XYZ file of C-alpha atoms in Angstrom:
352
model
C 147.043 66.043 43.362
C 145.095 66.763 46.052
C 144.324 70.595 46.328
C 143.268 72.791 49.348
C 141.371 75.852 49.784
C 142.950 79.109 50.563
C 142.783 80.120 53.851
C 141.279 83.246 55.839
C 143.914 83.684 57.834
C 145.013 86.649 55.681
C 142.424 87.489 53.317
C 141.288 90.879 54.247
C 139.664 92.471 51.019
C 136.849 89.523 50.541
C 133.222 90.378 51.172
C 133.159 86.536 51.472
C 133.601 84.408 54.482
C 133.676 81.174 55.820
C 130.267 79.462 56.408
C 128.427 78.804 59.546
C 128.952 75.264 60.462
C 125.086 74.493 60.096
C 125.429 76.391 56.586
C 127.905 74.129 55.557
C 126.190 70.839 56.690
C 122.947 72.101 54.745
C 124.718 72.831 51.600
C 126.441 69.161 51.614
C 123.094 67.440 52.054
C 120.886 69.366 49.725
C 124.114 69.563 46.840
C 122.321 67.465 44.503
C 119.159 68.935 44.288
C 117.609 71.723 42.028
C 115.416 74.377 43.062
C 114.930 75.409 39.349
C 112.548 72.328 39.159
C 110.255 72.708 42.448
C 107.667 70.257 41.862
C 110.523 67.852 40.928
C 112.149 68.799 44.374
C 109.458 70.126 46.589
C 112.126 69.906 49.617
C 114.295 72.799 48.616
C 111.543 74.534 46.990
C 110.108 74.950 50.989
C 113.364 75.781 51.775
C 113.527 78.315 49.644
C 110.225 79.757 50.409
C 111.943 80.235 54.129
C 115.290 81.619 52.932
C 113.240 84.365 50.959
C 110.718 85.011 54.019
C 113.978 85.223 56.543
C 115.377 87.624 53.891
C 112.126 89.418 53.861
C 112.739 89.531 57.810
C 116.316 91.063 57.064
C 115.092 93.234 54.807
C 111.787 94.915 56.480
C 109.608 93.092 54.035
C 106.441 91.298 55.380
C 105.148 89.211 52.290
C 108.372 89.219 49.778
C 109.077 87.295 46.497
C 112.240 86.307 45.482
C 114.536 83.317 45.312
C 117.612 82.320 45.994
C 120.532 83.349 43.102
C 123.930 82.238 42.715
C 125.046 86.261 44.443
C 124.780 89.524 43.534
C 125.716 89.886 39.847
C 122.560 87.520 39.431
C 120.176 89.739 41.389
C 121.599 93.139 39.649
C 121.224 91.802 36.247
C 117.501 90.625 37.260
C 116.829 93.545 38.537
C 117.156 95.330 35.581
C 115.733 92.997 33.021
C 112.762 93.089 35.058
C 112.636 96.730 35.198
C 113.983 96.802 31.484
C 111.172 94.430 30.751
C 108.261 95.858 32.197
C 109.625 99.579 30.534
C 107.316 100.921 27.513
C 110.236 102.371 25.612
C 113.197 100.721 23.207
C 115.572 102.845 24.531
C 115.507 102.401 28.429
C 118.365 103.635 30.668
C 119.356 102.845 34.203
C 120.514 105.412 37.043
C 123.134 105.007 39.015
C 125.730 106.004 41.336
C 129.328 105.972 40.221
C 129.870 103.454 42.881
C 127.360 100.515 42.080
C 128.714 97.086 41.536
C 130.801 96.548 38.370
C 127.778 94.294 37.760
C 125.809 96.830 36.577
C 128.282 97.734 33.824
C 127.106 93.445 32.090
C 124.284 94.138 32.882
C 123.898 97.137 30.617
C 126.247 94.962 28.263
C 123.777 91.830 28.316
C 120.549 93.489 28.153
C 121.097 95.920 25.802
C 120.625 98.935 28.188
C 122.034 102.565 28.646
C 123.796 102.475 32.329
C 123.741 106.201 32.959
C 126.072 106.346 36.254
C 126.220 110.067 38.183
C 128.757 110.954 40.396
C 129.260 110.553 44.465
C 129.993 113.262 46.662
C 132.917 114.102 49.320
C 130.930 111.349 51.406
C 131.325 109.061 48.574
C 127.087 108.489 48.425
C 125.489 109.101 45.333
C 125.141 113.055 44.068
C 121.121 113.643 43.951
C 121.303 116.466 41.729
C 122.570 114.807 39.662
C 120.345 111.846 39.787
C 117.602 114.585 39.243
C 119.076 115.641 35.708
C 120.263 112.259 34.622
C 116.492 110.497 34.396
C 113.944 110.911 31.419
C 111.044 109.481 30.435
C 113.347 106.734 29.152
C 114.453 106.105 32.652
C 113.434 102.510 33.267
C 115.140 102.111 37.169
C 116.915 103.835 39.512
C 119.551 102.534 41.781
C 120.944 103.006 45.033
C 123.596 101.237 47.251
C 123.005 100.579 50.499
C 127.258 99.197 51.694
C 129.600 100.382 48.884
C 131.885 97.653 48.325
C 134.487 100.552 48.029
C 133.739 102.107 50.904
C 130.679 100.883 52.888
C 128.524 103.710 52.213
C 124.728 104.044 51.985
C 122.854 106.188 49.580
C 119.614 108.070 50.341
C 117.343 105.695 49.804
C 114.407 107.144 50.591
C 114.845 110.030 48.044
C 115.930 107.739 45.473
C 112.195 106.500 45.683
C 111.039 110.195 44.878
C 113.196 110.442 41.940
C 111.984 106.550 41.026
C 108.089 107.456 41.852
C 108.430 111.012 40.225
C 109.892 109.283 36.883
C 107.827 106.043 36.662
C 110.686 103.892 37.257
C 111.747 101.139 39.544
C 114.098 101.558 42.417
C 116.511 99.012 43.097
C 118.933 98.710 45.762
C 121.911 96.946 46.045
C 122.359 95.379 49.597
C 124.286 92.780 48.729
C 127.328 93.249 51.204
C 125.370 95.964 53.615
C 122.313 93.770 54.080
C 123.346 91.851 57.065
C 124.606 94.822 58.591
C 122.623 97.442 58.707
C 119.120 96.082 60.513
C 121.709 97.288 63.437
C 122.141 100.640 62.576
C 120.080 103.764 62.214
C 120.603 104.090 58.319
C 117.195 104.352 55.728
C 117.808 101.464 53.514
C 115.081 98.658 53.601
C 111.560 98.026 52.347
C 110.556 99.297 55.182
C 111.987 102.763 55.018
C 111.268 102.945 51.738
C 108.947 101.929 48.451
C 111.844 99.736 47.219
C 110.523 97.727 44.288
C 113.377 95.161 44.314
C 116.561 94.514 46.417
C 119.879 92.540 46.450
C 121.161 91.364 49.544
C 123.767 87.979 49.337
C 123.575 85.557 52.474
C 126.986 84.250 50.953
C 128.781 87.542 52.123
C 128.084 88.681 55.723
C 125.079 86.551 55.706
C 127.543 83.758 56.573
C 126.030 81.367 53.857
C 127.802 78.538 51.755
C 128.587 79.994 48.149
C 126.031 80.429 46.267
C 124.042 82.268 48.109
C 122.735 85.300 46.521
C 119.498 87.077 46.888
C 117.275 88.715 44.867
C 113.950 90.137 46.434
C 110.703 91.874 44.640
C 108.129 94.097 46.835
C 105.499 92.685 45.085
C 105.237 88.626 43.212
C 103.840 90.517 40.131
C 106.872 91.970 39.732
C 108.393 88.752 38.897
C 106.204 88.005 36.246
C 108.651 90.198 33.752
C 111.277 87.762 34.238
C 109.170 84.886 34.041
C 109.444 82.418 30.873
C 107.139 78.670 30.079
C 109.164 75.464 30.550
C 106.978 72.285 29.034
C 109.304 70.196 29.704
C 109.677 70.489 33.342
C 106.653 69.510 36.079
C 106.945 73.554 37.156
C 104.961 75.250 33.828
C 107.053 78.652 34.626
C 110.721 79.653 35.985
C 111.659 83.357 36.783
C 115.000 82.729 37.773
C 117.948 83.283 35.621
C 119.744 80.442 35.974
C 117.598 77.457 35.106
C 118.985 74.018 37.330
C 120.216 75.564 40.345
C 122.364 73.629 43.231
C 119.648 73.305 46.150
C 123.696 74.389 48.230
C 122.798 77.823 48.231
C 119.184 77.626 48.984
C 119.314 75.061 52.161
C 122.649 76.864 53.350
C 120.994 80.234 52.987
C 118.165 78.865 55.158
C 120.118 77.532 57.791
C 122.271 80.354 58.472
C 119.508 82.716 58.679
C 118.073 80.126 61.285
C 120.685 80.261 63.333
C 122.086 83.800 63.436
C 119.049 86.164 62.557
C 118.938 88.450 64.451
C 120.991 88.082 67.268
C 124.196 86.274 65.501
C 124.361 89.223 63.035
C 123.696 91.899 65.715
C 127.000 90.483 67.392
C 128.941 89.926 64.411
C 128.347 93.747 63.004
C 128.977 95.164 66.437
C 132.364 93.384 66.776
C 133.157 93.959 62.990
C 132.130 97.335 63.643
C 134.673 97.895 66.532
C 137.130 96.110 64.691
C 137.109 98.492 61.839
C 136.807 101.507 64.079
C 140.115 99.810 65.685
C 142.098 99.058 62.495
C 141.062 102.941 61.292
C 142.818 104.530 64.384
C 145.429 102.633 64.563
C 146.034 103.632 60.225
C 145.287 106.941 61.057
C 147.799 107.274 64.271
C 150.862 106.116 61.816
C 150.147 109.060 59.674
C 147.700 107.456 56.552
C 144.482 109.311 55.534
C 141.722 107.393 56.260
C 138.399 107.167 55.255
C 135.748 107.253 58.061
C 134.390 104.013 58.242
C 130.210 104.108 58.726
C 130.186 100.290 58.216
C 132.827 97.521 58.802
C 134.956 98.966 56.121
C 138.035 100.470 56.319
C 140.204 102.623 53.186
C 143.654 103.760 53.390
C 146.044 105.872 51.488
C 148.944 103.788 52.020
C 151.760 103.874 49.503
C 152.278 101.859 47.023
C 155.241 100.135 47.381
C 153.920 99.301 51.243
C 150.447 97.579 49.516
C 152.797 95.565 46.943
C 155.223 94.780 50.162
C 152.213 93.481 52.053
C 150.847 91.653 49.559
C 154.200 90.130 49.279
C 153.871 89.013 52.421
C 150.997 86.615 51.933
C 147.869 89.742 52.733
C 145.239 89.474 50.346
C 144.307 93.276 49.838
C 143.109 94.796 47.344
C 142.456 99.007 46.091
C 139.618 101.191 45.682
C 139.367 102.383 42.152
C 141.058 105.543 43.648
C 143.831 103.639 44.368
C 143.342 103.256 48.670
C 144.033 99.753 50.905
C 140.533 98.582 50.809
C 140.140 96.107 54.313
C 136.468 94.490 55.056
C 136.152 93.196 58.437
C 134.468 90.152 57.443
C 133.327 87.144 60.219
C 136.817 86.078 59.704
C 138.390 89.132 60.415
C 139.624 88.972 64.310
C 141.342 91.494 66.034
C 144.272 89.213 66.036
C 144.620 89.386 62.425
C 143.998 92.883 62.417
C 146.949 93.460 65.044
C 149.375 90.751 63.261
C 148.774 93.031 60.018
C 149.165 96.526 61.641
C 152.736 95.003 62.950
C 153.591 93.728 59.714
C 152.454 97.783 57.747
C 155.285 98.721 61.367
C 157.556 96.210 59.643
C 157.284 96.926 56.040
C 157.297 100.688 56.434
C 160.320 100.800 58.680
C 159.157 102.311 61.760
């Protein structure tokens, strides 16, 4: 039997979207190769070498390292072997927010290290008291989040780095969804606003990419070198990656939708997903449901719960918060169309 993918047409809780048409050409030619072997491929390997210096564009970083990972559990469990790696202690811990990525949670699992997470405050970003009493001299990274996949919100950054700098630790950010986004808005986030020592940002979500299409970038190539093991066998002597053969998909489709959308394709898509979710929040908040503000192209919604089970019923792919709220991303895909087709059907399904 022949089977088809889902469609978009309804899927409004993804942080993934359909490709760019040149991202999708690029990952069918290159399919077959492997960037984990770049003297075997030396194609994809300059490919990837522009996918990371385009990120380091996104990102505000001028020289970065990095590569190309399968997404953003990759990156986040790099991250912190690096940082767990490079650490003097045998007891290291990691900071972080209440709201990180469940990836941090195998991370900790995998690696054998403490995740210490704080809480968020009434604006859902990350408590820095309690970041403050939280680190030791055991403390091995600290993390921020710069686009909550709960609620699209960005932690202070730039004191994150104090705490980081003041504790001899790494800080890592996790801009996996939020890093195609906000280069448009006035938020501290990037290298640039900050001594970020390593960052996650995924051209597979807003980025517009082919799946896989992760990122995982280091301020400085030593950095790297923690993750870095000997392979005899292959014509490249060392491999820092995680993953050892990689599909050369992600890397060319990275590439070429960076190539044709940065900057001015992203500026365009964020302002209209912006709008969109500024459009879908009033219209939630006009028929009575508490809403949380949106301050990126997210949108959460007490709605009951028999109306979320209705309209999933009805063929909307939703999904919660952890608190329990209709969680909506206004991805690419998202139109206002959609948006309007499912604020008729929450009319429909609620009686009014």
């Amino acid at each position: 039997m022949r089977a088809e993918p889902q469609a978009f047409d309804r899927v409004l809780s993804s942080m993934c979207t359909e490709p760019h048409p040149e991202a999708r050409e690029a990952a069918e030619r290159f399919l077959a190769t492997n960037p984990g072997d770049p003297a075997t491929y030396p194609a994809v390997a300059e490919l990837e070498e522009r996918a990371v210096a385009l990120l380091g564009e996104v990102t505000g970083l001028a020289d970065p390292a990095g590569y190309v990972a399968t997404g953003g559990t990759e990156s986040n469990i790099q991250a912190v072997r690096l940082a767990r790696n490079r650490s003097v202690t045998h007891v290291p811990n990691v900071v972080a927010p209440e709201s990180v990525h469940f990836s941090f949670h195998k991370a900790a699992d995998v690696l054998g290290v403490e995740l210490r997470l704080v809480p968020t405050g009434e604006d859902h970003r990350v408590d820095l008291a309690a970041v403050h009493e939280s680190v030791d001299d055991e403390t091995c990274a600290v993390v921020g989040v710069a686009g909550t996949t709960e609620y699209g919100r960005v932690d202070p950054i730039p004191a994150l780095a104090d705490v980081a700098a003041d504790n001899d630790a790494l800080l890592h950010v996790d801009a996996a969804w939020g890093g195609f986004v906000l280069p448009f808005t006035d938020h501290d986030w990037s290298f640039a606003d900050a001594p970020v020592d390593t960052m996650t940002v995924d051209p597979h979500k807003m980025g517009q990419a082919a799946i896989p299409s992760g990122g995982l970038l280091a301020r400085d190539g030593d950095l790297l070198d923690a993750l870095a093991v000997e392979t005899p066998y292959l014509e490249s002597p060392r491999q820092a990656t995680l993953a050892g053969t990689r599909s050369g998909a992600g890397v060319a489709s990275a590439a070429a939708a960076m190539e044709a959308l940065w900057p001015d394709g992203y500026r365009e898509t964020y302002e209209r997903a912006r709008a969109d979710a500024e459009w879908l929040a009033g219209a939630l908040t006009e028929r009575g449901y508490d809403v949380v503000d949106p301050v990126l192209p997210l949108v959460a919604a007490d709605v009951p719960g028999p109306l979320f089970d209705a309209l999933r019923d009805a063929g909307w792919r939703v999904s919660r918060t952890g608190a329990g709220e209709l969680r909506v991303v206004c991805m690419p895909h998202v139109t206002r169309e959609m948006l309007e087709r499912f604020v008729a059907d929450v009319d429909r399904l609620s009686g009014r």
